[in-house]
Short mmCIF file of C-alpha atoms (C1' of nucleotides) in Angstrom, two decimals:
data_model
loop_
_atom_site.label_atom_id
_atom_site.label_comp_id
_atom_site.label_asym_id
_atom_site.label_seq_id
_atom_site.Cartn_x
_atom_site.Cartn_y
_atom_site.Cartn_z
CA MET A 25 -35.54 -12.13 -49.56
CA VAL A 26 -34.98 -10.98 -45.64
CA ASN A 27 -31.37 -8.97 -46.26
CA LYS A 28 -30.97 -6.62 -49.14
CA THR A 29 -27.32 -8.40 -49.73
CA PRO A 30 -28.29 -12.07 -49.40
CA ALA A 31 -24.70 -12.30 -47.86
CA ALA A 32 -24.86 -9.98 -45.36
CA LYS A 33 -26.24 -11.77 -42.01
CA ALA A 34 -26.99 -9.26 -39.52
CA PRO A 35 -25.35 -9.75 -36.36
CA ASP A 36 -27.97 -10.85 -33.27
CA ALA A 37 -28.53 -7.84 -31.39
CA THR A 38 -29.59 -9.80 -27.99
CA ARG A 39 -25.47 -10.95 -27.71
CA ARG A 40 -24.50 -7.94 -27.77
CA ASN A 41 -21.68 -6.58 -25.29
CA GLU A 42 -22.96 -3.90 -23.61
CA ARG A 43 -19.79 -3.17 -21.97
CA SER A 44 -17.74 -2.98 -24.80
CA ARG A 45 -20.00 -0.96 -26.36
CA ARG A 46 -19.94 1.81 -23.80
CA ALA A 47 -16.10 1.56 -23.86
CA ILE A 48 -15.82 1.96 -27.61
CA LEU A 49 -18.63 5.13 -26.90
CA ASP A 50 -16.53 6.57 -24.63
CA ALA A 51 -12.73 5.77 -26.42
CA ALA A 52 -14.41 8.13 -29.31
CA LEU A 53 -14.97 11.07 -27.26
CA GLU A 54 -12.03 10.93 -25.54
CA ILE A 55 -9.83 10.85 -28.81
CA VAL A 56 -11.89 13.22 -30.78
CA GLY A 57 -11.11 15.58 -27.59
CA GLU A 58 -7.51 15.04 -27.94
CA VAL A 59 -6.51 14.80 -31.80
CA GLY A 60 -9.70 15.91 -33.77
CA PHE A 61 -11.51 13.65 -35.76
CA SER A 62 -9.45 13.72 -38.63
CA LYS A 63 -6.86 11.73 -36.67
CA LEU A 64 -9.61 9.73 -34.69
CA THR A 65 -9.31 6.28 -36.41
CA ILE A 66 -10.89 2.82 -35.81
CA GLU A 67 -7.81 0.84 -34.99
CA ALA A 68 -7.52 4.18 -31.63
CA ILE A 69 -10.94 3.28 -31.24
CA ALA A 70 -10.40 -0.35 -30.69
CA ALA A 71 -6.96 0.14 -28.81
CA ARG A 72 -8.26 2.65 -26.08
CA ALA A 73 -11.26 0.29 -24.98
CA GLY A 74 -9.94 -2.55 -25.40
CA VAL A 75 -11.99 -3.87 -27.93
CA GLY A 76 -11.15 -6.08 -30.86
CA LYS A 77 -11.96 -3.51 -34.36
CA GLN A 78 -14.32 -6.65 -35.76
CA THR A 79 -16.24 -5.30 -32.96
CA ILE A 80 -16.91 -1.77 -33.80
CA TYR A 81 -16.91 -2.82 -38.25
CA ARG A 82 -19.93 -5.28 -37.15
CA TRP A 83 -22.33 -2.86 -35.25
CA TRP A 84 -21.28 0.38 -36.66
CA PRO A 85 -20.43 1.45 -40.50
CA SER A 86 -18.46 4.63 -40.10
CA LYS A 87 -16.08 6.59 -37.64
CA ALA A 88 -18.46 8.76 -37.68
CA ALA A 89 -22.19 6.74 -36.59
CA VAL A 90 -19.37 6.05 -33.90
CA LEU A 91 -19.67 9.65 -32.87
CA PHE A 92 -23.15 10.12 -33.46
CA GLU A 93 -24.25 7.62 -30.87
CA ALA A 94 -21.91 8.63 -28.45
CA CYS A 95 -23.28 11.77 -28.51
CA MET A 96 -26.43 10.53 -28.33
CA PRO A 97 -28.47 11.16 -24.71
CA GLU A 98 -29.16 7.61 -23.68
CA GLY A 99 -32.23 7.37 -21.79
CA LEU A 100 -33.56 10.36 -22.83
CA ASP A 101 -36.95 10.23 -24.80
CA PRO A 102 -37.86 12.87 -27.30
CA LEU A 103 -41.13 13.15 -26.50
CA THR A 104 -39.64 15.46 -23.20
CA VAL A 105 -37.97 18.25 -24.90
CA GLU A 106 -39.92 21.00 -24.30
CA LEU A 107 -39.52 24.93 -24.07
CA PRO A 108 -40.68 26.91 -21.50
CA ASP A 109 -43.55 28.36 -21.71
CA THR A 110 -44.32 31.30 -19.52
CA GLY A 111 -46.93 33.45 -21.64
CA ASP A 112 -44.26 35.42 -22.70
CA ILE A 113 -42.65 34.30 -25.82
CA GLU A 114 -39.85 36.81 -26.05
CA ALA A 115 -38.25 36.27 -22.50
CA ASP A 116 -39.15 32.06 -23.32
CA LEU A 117 -37.01 32.14 -26.51
CA LYS A 118 -34.02 34.07 -24.89
CA THR A 119 -34.20 31.56 -22.46
CA VAL A 120 -34.00 28.57 -24.82
CA LEU A 121 -31.48 30.45 -27.43
CA ARG A 122 -29.30 31.18 -24.52
CA GLY A 123 -29.05 27.82 -23.75
CA THR A 124 -28.29 26.58 -27.16
CA VAL A 125 -25.23 29.63 -27.42
CA ASP A 126 -24.27 27.58 -24.13
CA GLU A 127 -24.57 24.34 -25.72
CA LEU A 128 -22.54 25.62 -28.88
CA ARG A 129 -19.75 26.82 -26.72
CA ASN A 130 -19.39 23.90 -24.05
CA PRO A 131 -16.19 23.08 -24.80
CA LYS A 132 -16.29 19.36 -24.31
CA LEU A 133 -18.72 18.74 -26.89
CA GLU A 134 -17.13 21.12 -29.36
CA ALA A 135 -14.86 18.74 -31.34
CA PRO A 136 -17.86 16.10 -31.80
CA THR A 137 -20.28 18.23 -32.42
CA ARG A 138 -18.46 20.46 -35.20
CA ALA A 139 -16.58 16.48 -36.22
CA LEU A 140 -20.91 15.66 -36.83
CA SER A 141 -21.53 19.02 -38.51
CA ALA A 142 -18.64 18.92 -41.06
CA GLU A 143 -19.68 15.02 -41.86
CA THR A 144 -23.39 15.30 -42.79
CA GLN A 145 -21.91 17.63 -45.52
CA ASN A 146 -20.71 14.46 -47.06
CA ASP A 147 -22.43 11.97 -46.08
CA PRO A 148 -26.43 12.91 -46.38
CA GLU A 149 -27.69 9.68 -44.87
CA LEU A 150 -25.55 10.70 -42.00
CA GLY A 151 -27.36 13.96 -42.24
CA ARG A 152 -30.69 12.47 -42.13
CA GLN A 153 -30.41 10.58 -39.05
CA LEU A 154 -28.59 13.14 -37.34
CA THR A 155 -31.78 15.44 -38.04
CA GLU A 156 -34.73 12.77 -37.39
CA ARG A 157 -32.98 11.85 -34.02
CA ILE A 158 -31.92 15.22 -32.62
CA LEU A 159 -32.50 18.08 -34.56
CA GLU A 160 -36.33 17.39 -35.60
CA PRO A 161 -37.43 16.76 -31.59
CA GLN A 162 -36.03 20.44 -30.92
CA LEU A 163 -37.89 21.59 -33.72
CA GLN A 164 -40.79 20.03 -33.33
CA ALA A 165 -40.78 22.01 -29.87
CA TYR A 166 -40.45 25.02 -31.04
CA VAL A 167 -43.40 24.40 -33.32
CA ARG A 168 -45.63 24.05 -30.24
CA ARG A 169 -44.08 26.63 -28.34
CA LEU A 170 -44.70 28.87 -31.76
CA ARG A 171 -48.20 28.19 -32.60
CA SER A 172 -48.77 28.47 -28.67
CA ALA A 173 -47.55 31.94 -29.13
CA GLN A 174 -49.71 32.74 -32.09
CA GLU A 175 -52.39 31.52 -30.49
CA ALA A 176 -51.88 33.66 -27.75
CA GLY A 177 -51.45 36.92 -30.31
CA GLN A 178 -48.08 37.38 -30.14
CA ILE A 179 -46.97 36.03 -33.60
CA ALA A 180 -48.76 36.73 -36.40
CA ALA A 181 -50.85 33.79 -37.44
CA ASP A 182 -50.14 33.72 -41.37
CA ILE A 183 -46.75 32.69 -40.28
CA ASP A 184 -45.11 29.64 -41.49
CA VAL A 185 -43.63 28.26 -38.03
CA ARG A 186 -40.83 25.84 -39.58
CA ILE A 187 -39.66 29.20 -41.47
CA ALA A 188 -40.08 31.36 -37.85
CA ILE A 189 -37.83 28.99 -36.21
CA GLU A 190 -35.34 29.53 -39.00
CA LEU A 191 -35.18 33.10 -38.84
CA LEU A 192 -34.12 32.44 -34.54
CA VAL A 193 -31.96 29.78 -35.35
CA GLY A 194 -30.02 29.87 -38.61
CA PRO A 195 -28.34 32.96 -37.55
CA LEU A 196 -26.62 31.41 -34.66
CA PHE A 197 -26.05 28.63 -36.33
CA HIS A 198 -24.56 30.80 -39.15
CA ARG A 199 -22.11 32.52 -36.20
CA TRP A 200 -20.92 28.98 -34.98
CA HIS A 201 -20.03 27.93 -38.76
CA THR A 202 -18.20 30.65 -39.90
CA ARG A 203 -16.05 31.85 -36.48
CA THR A 204 -16.67 35.11 -38.22
CA LEU A 205 -18.30 36.95 -34.07
CA PRO A 206 -18.47 35.99 -31.01
CA LEU A 207 -21.08 33.68 -29.82
CA THR A 208 -23.35 35.42 -26.65
CA HIS A 209 -25.90 35.83 -24.85
CA GLU A 210 -26.37 39.29 -25.91
CA TYR A 211 -26.23 37.74 -29.40
CA ALA A 212 -29.17 35.36 -28.48
CA ASP A 213 -30.73 38.29 -27.07
CA THR A 214 -30.77 40.71 -30.50
CA VAL A 215 -31.33 38.04 -33.09
CA ALA A 216 -34.14 36.75 -30.68
CA GLU A 217 -35.73 40.97 -30.21
CA LEU A 218 -35.15 41.36 -34.72
CA ALA A 219 -36.66 38.26 -35.36
CA LEU A 220 -39.67 38.20 -33.13
CA ARG A 221 -40.20 42.13 -34.49
CA GLY A 222 -40.17 40.38 -37.94
CA LEU A 223 -42.64 37.60 -36.48
CA SER A 224 -45.19 39.48 -34.55
CA PRO A 225 -48.80 40.88 -36.21
CA ARG A 226 -48.68 44.41 -37.64
CA MET B 14 15.16 33.98 -38.97
CA VAL B 15 13.02 33.78 -42.21
CA ASN B 16 11.42 30.53 -42.24
CA LYS B 17 9.17 29.68 -39.26
CA THR B 18 10.96 26.21 -39.66
CA PRO B 19 14.88 26.83 -40.93
CA ALA B 20 14.54 22.91 -42.55
CA ALA B 21 11.90 24.42 -45.26
CA LYS B 22 13.06 26.60 -48.00
CA ALA B 23 9.94 28.21 -49.78
CA PRO B 24 10.21 27.47 -53.63
CA ASP B 25 10.39 29.59 -55.83
CA ALA B 26 6.96 30.99 -57.28
CA THR B 27 8.78 32.86 -60.17
CA ARG B 28 9.27 29.56 -62.01
CA ARG B 29 6.26 27.56 -61.17
CA ASN B 30 4.75 25.81 -64.05
CA GLU B 31 1.31 26.99 -64.70
CA ARG B 32 -0.15 24.64 -66.81
CA SER B 33 0.55 21.92 -64.46
CA ARG B 34 -1.15 24.43 -61.49
CA ARG B 35 -4.12 24.54 -64.11
CA ALA B 36 -4.24 21.05 -64.12
CA ILE B 37 -3.89 20.50 -60.61
CA LEU B 38 -7.24 22.55 -60.18
CA ASP B 39 -9.51 21.24 -62.98
CA ALA B 40 -8.18 17.36 -62.29
CA ALA B 41 -9.39 17.90 -58.28
CA LEU B 42 -12.62 20.00 -59.38
CA GLU B 43 -13.73 16.89 -61.56
CA ILE B 44 -13.09 13.82 -59.05
CA VAL B 45 -14.51 15.32 -56.48
CA GLY B 46 -17.49 15.83 -58.40
CA GLU B 47 -17.97 12.52 -59.75
CA VAL B 48 -16.72 10.64 -56.19
CA GLY B 49 -16.98 13.03 -53.16
CA PHE B 50 -14.51 14.63 -50.96
CA SER B 51 -13.84 11.59 -49.34
CA LYS B 52 -12.39 9.59 -52.29
CA LEU B 53 -10.64 13.07 -53.67
CA THR B 54 -7.08 11.63 -52.86
CA ILE B 55 -3.49 13.35 -53.50
CA GLU B 56 -2.43 10.55 -55.87
CA ALA B 57 -5.83 10.97 -57.89
CA ILE B 58 -5.21 13.91 -58.50
CA ALA B 59 -1.93 13.91 -59.31
CA ALA B 60 -2.81 10.70 -61.73
CA ARG B 61 -5.54 12.71 -63.35
CA ALA B 62 -3.61 16.09 -63.85
CA GLY B 63 -0.21 14.05 -65.10
CA VAL B 64 1.79 15.61 -62.50
CA GLY B 65 4.28 14.05 -59.94
CA LYS B 66 2.53 14.13 -56.21
CA GLN B 67 5.36 16.28 -55.06
CA THR B 68 4.52 19.41 -57.08
CA ILE B 69 0.97 19.37 -54.88
CA TYR B 70 3.21 18.79 -51.48
CA ARG B 71 5.18 21.48 -53.09
CA TRP B 72 2.62 24.15 -52.98
CA TRP B 73 -0.12 22.95 -51.02
CA PRO B 74 -0.81 21.89 -47.49
CA SER B 75 -3.59 20.03 -47.98
CA LYS B 76 -6.30 18.40 -50.50
CA ALA B 77 -8.87 21.05 -48.63
CA ALA B 78 -6.71 23.67 -49.74
CA VAL B 79 -6.20 22.48 -53.68
CA LEU B 80 -9.75 22.26 -54.05
CA PHE B 81 -10.05 25.89 -52.44
CA GLU B 82 -7.75 27.21 -54.62
CA ALA B 83 -9.80 25.58 -57.51
CA CYS B 84 -12.87 27.58 -56.32
CA MET B 85 -11.59 30.61 -55.98
CA PRO B 86 -12.90 33.29 -58.94
CA GLU B 87 -8.93 33.85 -61.02
CA GLY B 88 -8.93 37.19 -62.08
CA LEU B 89 -11.79 38.49 -60.19
CA ASP B 90 -11.27 41.57 -57.57
CA PRO B 91 -12.86 41.44 -54.38
CA LEU B 92 -13.62 44.94 -54.49
CA THR B 93 -15.89 44.71 -57.17
CA VAL B 94 -18.66 42.75 -55.26
CA GLU B 95 -21.55 44.85 -55.39
CA LEU B 96 -25.26 44.72 -54.57
CA PRO B 97 -27.90 46.07 -56.79
CA ASP B 98 -28.73 49.47 -55.36
CA THR B 99 -32.43 50.56 -57.02
CA GLY B 100 -34.02 52.38 -53.53
CA ASP B 101 -36.08 49.78 -52.77
CA ILE B 102 -34.13 47.26 -49.77
CA GLU B 103 -36.81 44.60 -50.05
CA ALA B 104 -36.39 43.69 -54.11
CA ASP B 105 -32.86 43.87 -53.83
CA LEU B 106 -32.47 42.29 -50.91
CA LYS B 107 -34.64 39.17 -52.77
CA THR B 108 -32.51 39.77 -56.01
CA VAL B 109 -29.31 38.88 -54.03
CA LEU B 110 -30.85 36.03 -52.12
CA ARG B 111 -32.29 34.16 -54.88
CA GLY B 112 -29.29 34.32 -56.47
CA THR B 113 -27.73 32.91 -53.13
CA VAL B 114 -30.09 30.03 -53.81
CA ASP B 115 -29.23 29.76 -57.33
CA GLU B 116 -25.63 29.34 -55.98
CA LEU B 117 -26.36 27.08 -53.70
CA ARG B 118 -28.49 24.87 -55.74
CA ASN B 119 -26.06 24.60 -58.49
CA PRO B 120 -25.32 21.19 -59.09
CA LYS B 121 -21.60 22.03 -60.23
CA LEU B 122 -20.45 23.91 -57.95
CA GLU B 123 -22.43 21.82 -54.85
CA ALA B 124 -19.84 18.97 -54.22
CA PRO B 125 -16.32 21.41 -53.46
CA THR B 126 -18.90 23.64 -51.51
CA ARG B 127 -19.73 21.08 -49.24
CA ALA B 128 -16.47 19.36 -49.07
CA LEU B 129 -14.73 23.28 -48.11
CA SER B 130 -17.83 23.69 -45.60
CA ALA B 131 -17.20 20.30 -43.85
CA GLU B 132 -13.48 21.09 -44.26
CA THR B 133 -13.58 24.81 -42.41
CA GLN B 134 -15.03 22.63 -39.14
CA ASN B 135 -12.15 20.87 -38.44
CA ASP B 136 -9.69 22.92 -39.94
CA PRO B 137 -10.53 26.55 -38.32
CA GLU B 138 -7.24 28.04 -40.38
CA LEU B 139 -8.99 26.70 -43.44
CA GLY B 140 -11.88 28.76 -42.44
CA ARG B 141 -10.29 31.93 -41.32
CA GLN B 142 -8.67 31.58 -45.18
CA LEU B 143 -12.14 31.07 -46.87
CA THR B 144 -14.05 33.68 -44.89
CA GLU B 145 -11.21 36.25 -45.71
CA ARG B 146 -11.09 35.93 -49.39
CA ILE B 147 -14.40 34.83 -50.16
CA LEU B 148 -16.97 35.38 -47.69
CA GLU B 149 -16.01 38.81 -45.69
CA PRO B 150 -16.07 40.72 -49.17
CA GLN B 151 -19.86 39.74 -49.65
CA LEU B 152 -20.39 40.87 -46.58
CA GLN B 153 -19.04 43.75 -46.86
CA ALA B 154 -21.26 44.21 -50.27
CA TYR B 155 -23.71 43.37 -47.78
CA VAL B 156 -22.97 46.38 -44.97
CA ARG B 157 -22.82 48.99 -47.59
CA ARG B 158 -26.20 48.13 -49.10
CA LEU B 159 -27.58 48.02 -45.62
CA ARG B 160 -26.17 51.42 -44.43
CA SER B 161 -27.41 53.07 -47.86
CA ALA B 162 -30.92 51.44 -46.66
CA GLN B 163 -30.51 53.31 -43.12
CA GLU B 164 -29.21 56.26 -45.02
CA ALA B 165 -33.18 56.06 -46.69
CA GLY B 166 -35.35 55.76 -43.39
CA GLN B 167 -35.98 52.05 -44.47
CA ILE B 168 -34.22 50.07 -42.03
CA ALA B 169 -33.57 51.09 -38.13
CA ALA B 170 -30.75 53.37 -37.88
CA ASP B 171 -29.73 51.79 -34.15
CA ILE B 172 -29.56 48.12 -35.98
CA ASP B 173 -26.38 46.55 -35.88
CA VAL B 174 -25.49 45.83 -39.74
CA ARG B 175 -23.84 42.56 -38.86
CA ILE B 176 -26.13 41.15 -36.85
CA ALA B 177 -28.93 42.40 -39.98
CA ILE B 178 -26.62 40.25 -42.65
CA GLU B 179 -27.14 36.95 -40.25
CA LEU B 180 -31.11 37.57 -40.19
CA LEU B 181 -30.63 37.66 -43.58
CA VAL B 182 -28.29 35.03 -44.21
CA GLY B 183 -28.60 32.39 -41.43
CA PRO B 184 -31.84 30.95 -42.81
CA LEU B 185 -30.75 30.43 -46.05
CA PHE B 186 -27.82 28.92 -44.86
CA HIS B 187 -29.33 26.61 -42.09
CA ARG B 188 -31.58 24.97 -44.72
CA TRP B 189 -28.54 24.66 -46.81
CA HIS B 190 -26.34 22.71 -44.23
CA THR B 191 -29.72 20.59 -42.67
CA ARG B 192 -31.60 19.46 -45.84
CA THR B 193 -34.42 20.09 -43.95
CA LEU B 194 -37.14 21.84 -46.36
CA PRO B 195 -36.09 22.93 -50.26
CA LEU B 196 -34.33 25.87 -50.56
CA THR B 197 -36.66 27.75 -53.19
CA HIS B 198 -36.40 31.28 -54.16
CA GLU B 199 -39.91 31.31 -52.36
CA TYR B 200 -38.16 31.04 -49.23
CA ALA B 201 -35.77 33.49 -49.83
CA ASP B 202 -38.52 35.73 -50.76
CA THR B 203 -40.41 35.00 -47.23
CA VAL B 204 -36.77 35.23 -45.28
CA ALA B 205 -36.53 38.59 -46.49
CA GLU B 206 -39.65 39.97 -45.97
CA LEU B 207 -39.65 38.56 -42.53
CA ALA B 208 -36.07 39.61 -41.39
CA LEU B 209 -36.82 43.00 -43.21
CA ARG B 210 -40.12 43.73 -41.21
CA GLY B 211 -37.83 42.79 -38.49
CA LEU B 212 -35.23 45.35 -38.76
CA SER B 213 -37.72 48.28 -40.11
CA PRO B 214 -37.87 51.26 -38.05
CA ARG B 215 -40.37 51.21 -35.45
"C1'" DT C 4 23.75 26.47 -62.53
"C1'" DT C 5 19.86 25.89 -60.24
"C1'" DG C 6 15.30 24.67 -59.37
"C1'" DT C 7 10.97 23.03 -61.22
"C1'" DC C 8 9.00 19.15 -63.53
"C1'" DA C 9 7.30 13.69 -64.36
"C1'" DA C 10 7.68 9.46 -62.49
"C1'" DG C 11 7.90 6.54 -58.96
"C1'" DA C 12 10.04 3.41 -55.41
"C1'" DC C 13 9.83 3.92 -49.92
"C1'" DG C 14 8.52 3.74 -44.91
"C1'" DA C 15 4.54 4.37 -42.61
"C1'" DT C 16 -0.40 4.38 -41.61
"C1'" DA C 17 -4.83 2.66 -41.75
"C1'" DC C 18 -8.64 0.81 -44.11
"C1'" DG C 19 -11.65 -3.62 -43.98
"C1'" DT C 20 -11.66 -8.46 -43.63
"C1'" DC C 21 -10.47 -12.75 -42.25
"C1'" DT C 22 -9.05 -16.17 -39.22
"C1'" DC C 23 -8.17 -18.46 -34.32
"C1'" DG C 24 -9.28 -19.85 -29.55
"C1'" DC C 25 -12.18 -17.66 -25.67
"C1'" DC C 26 -16.21 -17.39 -23.11
"C1'" DT C 27 -21.24 -16.61 -22.81
"C1'" DT C 28 -25.99 -18.10 -23.54
"C1'" DC C 29 -28.94 -21.41 -25.81
"C1'" DT C 30 -30.40 -25.73 -27.03
"C1'" DT C 31 -30.83 -30.67 -27.11
"C1'" DC C 32 -30.74 -35.71 -24.78
"C1'" DT C 33 -29.88 -38.18 -21.33
"C1'" DA D 10 -32.09 -31.35 -13.42
"C1'" DG D 11 -28.00 -31.99 -15.63
"C1'" DA D 12 -24.26 -32.55 -18.55
"C1'" DA D 13 -23.38 -32.01 -23.84
"C1'" DG D 14 -23.37 -29.12 -27.82
"C1'" DA D 15 -23.93 -25.41 -31.09
"C1'" DA D 16 -24.08 -20.94 -31.58
"C1'" DG D 17 -22.25 -16.63 -32.04
"C1'" DG D 18 -20.20 -12.16 -29.82
"C1'" DC D 19 -15.39 -11.22 -28.49
"C1'" DG D 20 -10.24 -10.06 -28.11
"C1'" DA D 21 -6.48 -10.00 -30.70
"C1'" DG D 22 -4.03 -9.64 -34.25
"C1'" DA D 23 -2.18 -10.78 -39.13
"C1'" DC D 24 -3.26 -9.88 -43.92
"C1'" DG D 25 -3.75 -7.57 -48.35
"C1'" DT D 26 -4.62 -2.87 -50.45
"C1'" DA D 27 -4.68 1.97 -50.55
"C1'" DT D 28 -2.71 6.76 -49.78
"C1'" DC D 29 -0.34 9.35 -46.86
"C1'" DG D 30 3.66 12.24 -46.61
"C1'" DT D 31 9.19 11.40 -48.15
"C1'" DC D 32 12.76 11.24 -50.95
"C1'" DT D 33 15.25 10.39 -55.48
"C1'" DT D 34 16.00 10.03 -60.64
"C1'" DG D 35 16.96 11.97 -64.91
"C1'" DA D 36 14.72 15.71 -68.49
"C1'" DC D 37 13.97 20.28 -69.12
"C1'" DA D 38 14.12 25.00 -68.85
"C1'" DA D 39 15.26 29.67 -67.08
#
DNA sequence: TTGTCAAGACGATACGTCTCGCCTTCTTCT
DNA sequence: AGAAGAAGGCGAGACGTATCGTCTTGACAA
């Protein structure tokens, strides 16, 4: 048996229409920015993209999956994600965390990003894919940079770098999720300073 | 003008049926636990609660609002939320963070909690209410406990306690949101230790 | 008398499946 | 090589179902 469900014949990806694919992704991004995720419907995407509904259902399992692909950087090799390494771990982390703040505050990305973040709570499989294809490559870049800092003696050698990462980015995402206080560069700097103080050798 | 929309006449809360209210909240919790938030419908709640749909629409603006009220502790005075203070800030924080981990891992609460967390991303007004009535009272308890630690010289006096809190709970919620690594008591302890190391006086 | 209540009818909307020609691409036959 | 199918994605939209939020009815309680 080839397919999990014998009735489900997989579509032939080699015959796929790239123009339609792009039109769908662009339409989804436009609409979610205009009216929000709850009013983003498959029918509206199809209408704006000038596409049949079946063309969407054929290639994506949900509107969240469409939005996910629409947010994916296209030709970007995940392995190219790299953090700066000037030798000064504090300066480098501040640079990166400030960049994260800028991305989270980017008005063009906010609607789809929040929609996807929300959707991962109720759709663990989507969350798994998002983690694997977007989050994990970035975390691996952190891992490499923090190991480098450990070898330089700037971070205690016995610290689990995965936990170190969460100490750095957790507070930023928490503030973004809860919208309690403004997410600023100053905040990123303070978090970097305090976290590094906790991570440095005694 | 009394109402924002003249046509909207406010219902008379004094004549409200408490039995129906409880049946609705209980039904909502049951259903979201069984089939998830996306399949939680107003019609299903009304049917299971033995209630007319209008009785739900009359008192709540959305299914998320119903779930929110269903998750609210009933007779609990928010001011009574208090963190332990044994004088040992590290031990106390570990106790509290372990409790948070236990709550986040509680199978009965997981479905509604994730659903509400997701909904706050796309509904800022709901997020505001959830922050005000659930999150903020707990944060205030943290503020009091951390100020006490500052007075005892266990935490640097020049640190913004709001940021200190985010350093403590941010990593926990980040792991809960992303489901990357297991959320355990050991993790809570490590976060408390590392964060406190960053917060302690130099 | 007034207003909530349970029940459910109602039109609107979006769902996901399907059917229909149209068109492109690949295969086969002369 | 060129013509004639064969296969399958495509745009369009009809279809039945589900849920939406509003509205109506009659019972009941304050």
